[in-house]
């Protein structure tokens, strides 16, 4: 810091840039980073598994979210620390690529960091630890392939898919209804899937929610639902074989712009203008009728007079439909979005077997169902629930289930859950460690210990003694040579996960191991943290 004077003699202070920065180097940097990573993992650890706890998060503007989904918890947490942000990224990548296993991946990364800390304290160089982890992760991924099983399903035999989705849903708040929701998710995915090419476009599945009713009322609609109603209560509530005009241009008489001036100084002039306006709109309605439209869906609104006229001319209309919905309607019904009224032709109309308006309960809430659409296989999952938080959480859980079903259609290999795959990998990695003569051996063993943390967390969250349960299951796995023994979280009476039907996708599990290792390696390689002192 130095005091200086400007050309007018006024004093000012010069701060050197370096002084504003704090700096951590070497082992201190690694330890600080590991501590931040572990702190994030600790938050998620209690949420893992079917008996995991939920978290309540409040946003700065007071919105409350209650969730069990790792990616969502981290997403909503306002973290400042850069390493914590890396963990958030980690969960997000798992969500993006696989869609499920977002809590598990962070718990695994946290355990790897914890083990690394011990190795660093014993004087092992971080690069050595990173290399050992890399080797161990490859062993684990190969081993997962080894214990994976294929399962068969077809359009007539969807039960295995439903079972897998149920495993995903069983650890969520909505597990009360897991059978129902799993069936819906699987049917939705199969409806949009191309089973021959093993491809699923999840964009074709729309998930809508409306507060009211109960979770059991959640339904799958083979079509699209729009949260809108007919613009006039006396318009027909049901249209069969609808031909839909999808408009993004205003559907009303042109309004005089402010720049123009119209002098109306007599009643006659006003009448003429009114008639002209009415004729203009009449022509528009006629044009729609001429091309054969039986329903008009507009992005914009129209006034009461236009609305009345539409009802009179028997042309049902829906107004204020959002851009995203319009696009989806256009895709599903094989129609074209018409941006200018003059361009409306009969080929551009969308076609749907049935369009109906459905009212809910005693409320005035109505939704528009567009079903039996011409072209596409787009479907909608319509969620009902007691409150907004429940609906949001159901949406997230359904998303996980949809992703799991999609992953299985892409690749039908599975590994068993409940920590059994992790324990089996841990045994394999531990056994492989002895083959390495170098210091990596320690890191490989540490990796095996870290893998154990997932079943330990599952046991702990279910109220079991973690160390005792783990050691019992591990010895059983080795004794019976059965890699499917896991933690019996729900106290079913057997810890054979095949009998409990608890499985996860192979690619999801492999991705967890790979992503967690990658992030931990990245954190270990940082030996200098330079940050501005504001933080
Ligand atoms: P994630 O966000 O990582 O999917 P979850 O909270 O959904 O986290 O927990 C998933 C873990 O719970 C997996 O390891 C899975 O094997 C395990 N799990 C799910 N259902 C059961 C069950 N019924 N019994 C034992 N373990 C289960």
XYZ file of C-alpha atoms and ligand atoms in Angstrom:
562
model
C 0.000 0.000 0.000
C 1.381 3.420 -0.861
C 0.186 6.967 -0.532
C 0.549 9.173 -3.610
C -0.677 12.576 -4.771
C -2.277 13.511 -8.076
C -1.399 16.624 -10.083
C -3.753 18.750 -7.950
C -2.141 17.612 -4.744
C -5.026 15.335 -3.714
C -3.887 12.215 -1.903
C -4.817 8.742 -3.065
C -3.856 5.246 -2.070
C -2.251 2.719 -4.391
C -3.101 -0.884 -3.560
C -0.798 -3.474 -5.033
C -2.700 -6.201 -6.827
C -0.892 -8.959 -5.044
C -2.031 -7.695 -1.672
C -5.650 -8.166 -2.600
C -5.117 -11.800 -3.228
C -4.825 -14.715 -0.894
C -2.862 -17.662 -1.944
C -2.701 -21.271 -0.839
C 0.052 -23.529 -2.061
C 1.095 -27.145 -2.036
C -0.410 -29.463 0.522
C -2.421 -26.627 2.084
C -4.147 -26.024 -1.225
C -4.987 -29.687 -1.659
C -6.255 -30.015 1.881
C -8.452 -26.947 1.610
C -9.876 -28.204 -1.674
C -10.509 -31.652 -0.325
C -12.296 -30.163 2.673
C -14.650 -28.187 0.420
C -15.405 -31.218 -1.735
C -16.073 -33.368 1.287
C -18.392 -30.769 2.763
C -20.612 -30.927 -0.323
C -20.594 -34.726 -0.344
C -21.539 -34.803 3.328
C -24.705 -32.854 2.587
C -25.835 -35.416 0.014
C -24.763 -38.514 1.893
C -27.886 -38.631 4.044
C -30.098 -38.428 0.948
C -28.801 -41.608 -0.639
C -30.980 -44.656 -0.990
C -34.583 -45.672 -0.420
C -34.495 -44.468 3.175
C -32.557 -41.321 2.394
C -33.660 -38.020 3.856
C -35.072 -35.148 1.852
C -33.754 -31.623 1.795
C -35.685 -28.426 1.978
C -34.212 -25.532 0.108
C -35.360 -21.971 0.079
C -34.484 -19.673 -2.789
C -33.702 -15.970 -2.216
C -37.229 -15.032 -3.290
C -38.816 -17.410 -0.832
C -39.683 -20.374 -3.072
C -39.362 -23.646 -1.239
C -38.210 -26.877 -2.852
C -38.303 -30.234 -1.106
C -36.303 -32.857 -2.910
C -34.229 -35.988 -2.686
C -32.570 -35.598 -6.060
C -28.842 -34.920 -5.771
C -28.582 -32.762 -8.869
C -31.477 -30.558 -7.772
C -30.174 -30.114 -4.226
C -26.800 -28.964 -5.495
C -28.308 -26.872 -8.263
C -30.364 -24.886 -5.771
C -27.624 -24.474 -3.219
C -25.899 -21.172 -3.605
C -22.271 -22.264 -3.453
C -19.418 -19.815 -3.691
C -16.469 -22.095 -3.381
C -14.912 -23.146 -6.675
C -14.329 -26.750 -5.635
C -17.884 -27.031 -4.393
C -18.928 -25.781 -7.823
C -16.953 -28.619 -9.395
C -18.992 -31.079 -7.330
C -22.167 -29.401 -8.513
C -20.908 -29.761 -12.080
C -20.189 -33.420 -11.393
C -23.731 -34.113 -10.348
C -25.009 -32.136 -13.311
C -22.906 -34.145 -15.780
C -24.294 -37.380 -14.388
C -27.784 -35.937 -14.695
C -27.124 -34.799 -18.239
C -25.605 -38.019 -19.510
C -27.520 -40.602 -17.535
C -30.265 -38.857 -15.604
C -30.013 -41.020 -12.496
C -27.362 -41.691 -9.860
C -26.710 -38.032 -9.190
C -26.461 -38.456 -5.424
C -24.341 -41.585 -5.625
C -21.729 -39.953 -7.829
C -21.138 -37.123 -5.360
C -21.009 -39.491 -2.385
C -18.421 -41.555 -4.231
C -16.333 -38.500 -5.096
C -16.495 -37.359 -1.470
C -15.232 -40.750 -0.287
C -12.404 -40.712 -2.819
C -11.357 -37.286 -1.557
C -11.451 -38.450 2.033
C -9.228 -41.401 1.250
C -6.872 -39.185 -0.765
C -6.456 -36.873 2.195
C -5.149 -39.740 4.313
C -2.688 -40.747 1.619
C -1.416 -37.208 1.267
C -0.891 -37.034 5.003
C 1.208 -40.155 4.773
C 3.442 -38.347 2.315
C 2.300 -39.903 -0.955
C 2.499 -37.480 -3.833
C -0.869 -36.339 -5.208
C 0.083 -37.378 -8.736
C 0.704 -40.880 -7.485
C -2.697 -40.908 -5.841
C -4.306 -39.652 -9.039
C -2.598 -42.321 -11.103
C -3.590 -45.053 -8.666
C -7.200 -43.873 -8.778
C -7.140 -43.945 -12.551
C -5.908 -47.545 -12.579
C -8.433 -48.555 -9.969
C -11.321 -46.929 -11.801
C -10.463 -48.921 -14.909
C -10.432 -52.124 -12.897
C -13.794 -51.229 -11.383
C -15.373 -50.357 -14.732
C -14.163 -53.632 -16.258
C -15.407 -55.546 -13.276
C -18.835 -53.949 -13.576
C -18.970 -55.230 -17.146
C -18.070 -58.643 -15.816
C -20.872 -58.812 -13.234
C -23.446 -57.119 -15.473
C -26.375 -59.086 -16.799
C -28.464 -58.622 -19.865
C -32.159 -58.683 -19.573
C -34.735 -59.112 -22.220
C -37.786 -57.101 -22.767
C -40.025 -56.437 -25.673
C -43.092 -54.437 -26.451
C -45.153 -57.248 -24.978
C -42.914 -57.824 -21.985
C -42.273 -54.525 -20.303
C -42.106 -55.854 -16.760
C -38.273 -55.790 -16.457
C -38.210 -52.151 -17.544
C -40.917 -51.288 -15.060
C -38.984 -53.015 -12.278
C -35.863 -50.967 -12.991
C -37.793 -47.721 -13.005
C -39.325 -48.764 -9.698
C -35.840 -49.062 -8.181
C -35.151 -45.503 -9.216
C -38.425 -44.246 -7.835
C -38.183 -46.184 -4.600
C -35.677 -43.724 -3.188
C -37.815 -40.700 -4.007
C -40.581 -38.963 -2.121
C -43.110 -40.386 -4.584
C -42.322 -44.018 -3.770
C -45.860 -44.489 -2.466
C -46.988 -44.611 -6.069
C -43.914 -46.091 -7.648
C -45.624 -48.919 -9.561
C -48.057 -46.517 -11.137
C -45.444 -43.938 -12.081
C -42.962 -46.552 -13.319
C -45.619 -47.989 -15.648
C -46.432 -44.546 -16.956
C -42.761 -43.724 -17.540
C -42.092 -46.988 -19.361
C -45.191 -46.725 -21.532
C -44.246 -43.151 -22.415
C -40.707 -44.112 -23.390
C -41.866 -47.113 -25.402
C -44.429 -44.939 -27.191
C -41.753 -42.581 -28.495
C -38.943 -45.134 -28.830
C -37.566 -46.584 -31.999
C -36.945 -50.083 -30.675
C -35.160 -51.272 -33.800
C -32.640 -48.471 -33.831
C -32.558 -48.497 -30.043
C -33.118 -44.804 -29.907
C -35.385 -42.665 -27.767
C -36.058 -38.989 -28.200
C -37.107 -37.784 -24.775
C -38.058 -34.382 -26.215
C -41.230 -36.011 -27.459
C -42.338 -36.660 -23.890
C -43.837 -33.610 -22.271
C -44.302 -33.574 -18.531
C -47.116 -31.319 -17.332
C -48.402 -30.847 -13.838
C -51.427 -29.288 -12.255
C -52.089 -28.814 -8.588
C -55.113 -30.744 -7.400
C -56.259 -34.335 -7.253
C -53.867 -36.931 -5.977
C -50.679 -38.552 -7.156
C -52.576 -41.672 -8.203
C -54.512 -39.583 -10.743
C -51.337 -38.999 -12.728
C -51.987 -40.184 -16.256
C -50.331 -40.768 -19.588
C -51.963 -39.025 -22.504
C -51.179 -40.143 -26.025
C -51.037 -36.634 -27.307
C -50.456 -33.184 -25.944
C -51.962 -31.292 -23.059
C -52.009 -27.523 -23.022
C -52.842 -25.558 -19.915
C -55.452 -23.471 -21.761
C -59.137 -23.595 -22.467
C -61.430 -22.585 -25.309
C -61.595 -18.816 -25.511
C -65.368 -18.751 -25.066
C -67.325 -20.929 -22.634
C -69.994 -21.665 -25.240
C -67.603 -23.069 -27.780
C -67.756 -26.850 -28.249
C -65.832 -28.794 -25.626
C -64.949 -31.633 -27.932
C -63.884 -31.619 -31.544
C -63.416 -34.803 -33.469
C -61.113 -35.017 -36.476
C -59.900 -31.525 -35.780
C -58.077 -29.539 -38.435
C -55.998 -27.034 -36.562
C -54.719 -23.685 -37.755
C -51.651 -22.772 -35.705
C -51.134 -19.026 -35.823
C -48.373 -16.823 -34.526
C -49.893 -13.732 -36.099
C -52.563 -11.633 -34.384
C -56.052 -12.931 -35.025
C -58.016 -9.710 -34.764
C -58.659 -6.554 -36.746
C -55.546 -4.411 -37.150
C -55.228 -1.756 -34.496
C -54.287 1.738 -35.633
C -50.695 2.359 -34.685
C -49.953 5.465 -32.656
C -48.097 7.047 -35.537
C -51.221 7.235 -37.667
C -54.105 9.528 -37.119
C -57.719 8.781 -37.862
C -60.139 11.622 -37.537
C -63.538 10.473 -36.520
C -65.795 13.446 -36.135
C -69.167 11.989 -36.900
C -71.254 9.009 -35.953
C -71.289 7.823 -39.572
C -67.521 7.724 -39.755
C -67.351 5.753 -36.559
C -69.920 3.317 -37.864
C -68.008 2.881 -41.132
C -64.780 2.235 -39.271
C -66.462 -0.271 -37.034
C -67.982 -2.056 -39.956
C -64.680 -2.095 -41.764
C -63.015 -3.581 -38.741
C -65.710 -6.162 -38.391
C -65.531 -7.043 -42.059
C -61.799 -7.441 -41.830
C -62.166 -9.889 -39.002
C -65.081 -11.598 -40.728
C -62.846 -12.163 -43.724
C -60.209 -13.674 -41.479
C -62.686 -16.094 -39.976
C -63.993 -16.934 -43.438
C -60.450 -17.585 -44.643
C -59.939 -20.068 -41.794
C -63.200 -21.762 -42.667
C -62.352 -21.820 -46.358
C -59.131 -23.691 -45.818
C -61.035 -26.167 -43.666
C -59.875 -25.303 -40.149
C -62.143 -26.463 -37.345
C -59.979 -25.091 -34.540
C -57.638 -22.128 -34.299
C -54.740 -22.045 -31.879
C -53.186 -18.600 -31.502
C -50.053 -17.357 -29.863
C -51.695 -13.989 -29.255
C -54.945 -12.950 -27.677
C -58.021 -11.377 -29.180
C -60.583 -9.092 -27.655
C -64.061 -9.928 -26.441
C -65.726 -8.755 -29.594
C -63.597 -11.013 -31.755
C -64.202 -13.818 -29.314
C -67.921 -13.376 -29.539
C -67.793 -13.363 -33.297
C -65.756 -16.552 -33.368
C -68.320 -18.242 -31.181
C -71.075 -16.995 -33.450
C -69.382 -18.244 -36.570
C -68.785 -21.570 -34.874
C -65.020 -21.508 -35.055
C -63.543 -22.662 -31.730
C -60.332 -20.944 -30.757
C -57.657 -21.083 -28.090
C -55.630 -17.998 -27.271
C -52.362 -17.151 -25.544
C -50.647 -20.472 -26.249
C -46.894 -20.322 -25.547
C -44.271 -20.710 -28.243
C -42.922 -24.009 -26.927
C -46.379 -25.559 -26.833
C -47.173 -24.253 -30.296
C -44.078 -25.939 -31.654
C -44.948 -29.201 -29.955
C -48.518 -29.038 -31.264
C -47.194 -28.369 -34.759
C -44.815 -31.335 -34.583
C -47.411 -33.686 -33.162
C -50.266 -32.770 -35.440
C -48.099 -32.480 -38.532
C -49.158 -28.875 -39.006
C -47.141 -25.784 -39.812
C -46.892 -22.681 -37.710
C -48.365 -19.846 -39.751
C -46.662 -16.508 -39.105
C -48.731 -14.491 -41.581
C -52.396 -14.790 -42.122
C -52.126 -14.644 -45.910
C -50.017 -17.785 -45.853
C -52.720 -19.965 -44.340
C -53.470 -22.917 -46.602
C -55.166 -26.248 -46.039
C -51.859 -28.169 -46.197
C -50.575 -26.217 -43.222
C -53.340 -27.373 -40.903
C -52.475 -29.839 -38.171
C -54.639 -32.913 -37.709
C -55.768 -34.541 -34.492
C -58.306 -37.297 -33.952
C -59.747 -35.669 -30.868
C -59.382 -32.319 -29.165
C -61.225 -31.982 -25.899
C -61.397 -29.641 -22.978
C -61.356 -31.248 -19.583
C -62.386 -29.567 -16.364
C -60.959 -30.583 -13.025
C -62.886 -30.997 -9.832
C -64.830 -28.051 -8.638
C -62.222 -25.554 -9.703
C -62.473 -23.630 -12.910
C -59.243 -25.165 -14.085
C -59.468 -26.555 -17.560
C -56.923 -28.172 -19.805
C -56.955 -28.853 -23.497
C -56.190 -32.411 -24.588
C -55.009 -32.902 -28.165
C -55.060 -36.638 -28.818
C -54.639 -39.147 -31.641
C -52.324 -36.786 -33.436
C -51.514 -37.337 -37.083
C -47.784 -37.629 -37.362
C -45.887 -37.889 -34.240
C -45.787 -40.197 -31.309
C -45.534 -37.324 -28.853
C -47.012 -38.140 -25.467
C -47.642 -36.202 -22.275
C -47.357 -37.278 -18.688
C -49.888 -35.331 -16.713
C -49.040 -35.161 -13.028
C -51.564 -34.413 -10.319
C -50.678 -33.755 -6.721
C -51.605 -31.963 -3.556
C -49.284 -29.015 -3.902
C -46.768 -27.397 -6.196
C -43.753 -28.823 -4.378
C -45.072 -32.341 -4.777
C -45.672 -31.817 -8.477
C -42.194 -30.415 -9.003
C -40.597 -33.320 -7.140
C -42.704 -35.809 -9.103
C -41.522 -34.174 -12.317
C -37.916 -34.666 -11.258
C -38.513 -38.262 -10.218
C -40.314 -39.059 -13.464
C -37.408 -37.521 -15.334
C -35.055 -39.964 -13.613
C -37.333 -42.891 -14.411
C -37.626 -41.820 -18.050
C -33.849 -41.573 -18.333
C -33.401 -45.032 -16.823
C -35.890 -46.571 -19.263
C -34.185 -44.793 -22.151
C -30.747 -45.993 -21.059
C -32.022 -49.552 -20.894
C -33.463 -49.378 -24.369
C -30.127 -48.102 -25.618
C -28.163 -50.704 -23.699
C -29.959 -53.453 -21.830
C -27.134 -54.372 -19.439
C -27.831 -53.982 -15.755
C -25.953 -54.285 -12.487
C -27.626 -54.917 -9.173
C -28.126 -52.043 -6.726
C -28.265 -51.669 -2.984
C -24.491 -51.235 -2.959
C -23.892 -54.792 -4.215
C -22.076 -53.669 -7.361
C -19.884 -51.319 -5.337
C -18.973 -54.023 -2.816
C -18.143 -56.460 -5.588
C -15.967 -53.852 -7.315
C -14.308 -53.035 -4.028
C -13.337 -56.681 -3.560
C -12.025 -56.877 -7.127
C -10.032 -53.659 -6.846
C -8.590 -54.669 -3.484
C -7.469 -57.981 -4.943
C -5.890 -56.269 -7.943
C -3.966 -53.812 -5.752
C -1.376 -56.390 -4.712
C -0.282 -56.831 -8.298
C 1.083 -53.309 -8.496
C 4.566 -52.972 -7.115
C 4.626 -49.168 -6.885
C 3.152 -46.649 -4.497
C -0.046 -46.716 -6.606
C -0.899 -49.823 -4.662
C -1.934 -47.669 -1.714
C -4.112 -45.475 -3.857
C -5.770 -48.513 -5.429
C -6.571 -49.904 -2.002
C -7.868 -46.526 -0.936
C -10.118 -46.562 -3.998
C -11.521 -49.908 -2.865
C -12.264 -48.421 0.557
C -13.951 -45.447 -1.049
C -16.248 -47.751 -3.031
C -17.416 -49.183 0.272
C -18.748 -45.815 1.314
C -21.840 -46.159 -0.897
C -23.157 -49.325 0.807
C -22.106 -47.833 4.142
C -24.163 -44.719 3.483
C -27.119 -46.882 2.413
C -26.874 -48.877 5.622
C -26.439 -45.808 7.787
C -29.422 -44.078 6.211
C -31.573 -47.137 6.816
C -30.743 -47.173 10.496
C -28.357 -50.138 10.311
C -24.880 -50.384 11.794
C -22.751 -49.395 8.779
C -19.483 -51.204 9.512
C -21.050 -54.398 10.804
C -23.547 -54.603 7.955
C -20.888 -53.957 5.347
C -18.472 -56.519 6.693
C -21.205 -59.143 6.905
C -22.340 -58.534 3.324
C -18.796 -58.424 2.016
C -17.836 -61.712 3.592
C -21.076 -63.235 2.292
C -20.237 -62.045 -1.234
C -16.809 -63.658 -1.059
C -18.001 -66.845 0.649
C -20.916 -67.470 -1.678
C -19.161 -65.985 -4.685
C -22.307 -63.990 -5.205
C -21.794 -60.397 -6.363
C -25.491 -59.604 -5.947
C -25.570 -59.315 -2.160
C -26.262 -55.781 -1.067
C -27.761 -53.817 1.752
C -31.279 -54.807 2.688
C -32.430 -51.239 3.220
C -36.132 -51.989 3.369
C -35.745 -54.908 5.722
C -37.242 -57.329 3.223
C -35.448 -60.291 4.743
C -33.019 -61.112 1.949
C -30.001 -59.176 0.844
C -29.830 -60.802 -2.572
C -30.644 -57.873 -4.789
C -31.778 -60.181 -7.590
C -34.571 -61.373 -5.381
C -35.390 -57.819 -4.371
C -35.395 -56.715 -7.994
C -33.180 -53.752 -7.257
C -31.068 -52.957 -10.270
C -29.510 -50.061 -12.062
C -28.175 -49.589 -15.563
C -24.620 -50.662 -16.263
C -23.777 -47.477 -18.117
C -25.111 -45.386 -15.235
C -22.933 -47.140 -12.690
C -19.862 -47.039 -14.914
C -20.418 -43.370 -15.555
C -20.594 -42.736 -11.803
C -17.199 -44.348 -11.252
C -15.601 -42.580 -14.191
C -16.979 -39.131 -13.455
C -16.177 -39.287 -9.734
C -12.605 -40.374 -10.457
C -12.165 -37.667 -13.056
C -13.229 -34.874 -10.715
C -11.142 -36.153 -7.815
C -8.084 -36.365 -10.050
C -8.696 -32.834 -11.168
C -8.951 -31.592 -7.569
C -5.794 -33.451 -6.538
C -3.770 -31.864 -9.286
C -4.429 -28.338 -8.076
C -1.515 -27.159 -5.965
C -1.951 -23.429 -6.064
C -5.108 -21.539 -5.280
C -4.963 -17.835 -5.990
C -8.075 -15.936 -5.150
C -9.041 -12.374 -4.732
C -9.348 -11.404 -1.055
C -12.988 -10.403 -1.500
C -13.829 -14.052 -1.214
P -29.304 -41.281 -6.876
O -29.701 -39.848 -7.018
O -27.826 -41.472 -6.879
O -30.032 -42.225 -7.768
P -30.901 -42.324 -4.776
O -31.259 -41.581 -3.551
O -31.922 -42.560 -5.827
O -29.653 -41.654 -5.382
O -30.331 -43.743 -4.278
C -29.894 -44.696 -5.152
C -29.230 -45.811 -4.405
O -30.194 -46.514 -3.632
C -28.636 -46.804 -5.368
O -27.379 -47.193 -4.905
C -29.624 -47.969 -5.321
O -28.983 -49.175 -5.593
C -30.124 -47.899 -3.912
N -31.473 -48.480 -3.757
C -32.609 -48.092 -4.353
N -33.650 -48.867 -3.967
C -33.167 -49.765 -3.084
C -33.736 -50.826 -2.313
N -35.020 -51.105 -2.390
N -32.911 -51.539 -1.523
C -31.618 -51.240 -1.451
N -31.011 -50.250 -2.128
C -31.761 -49.517 -2.952
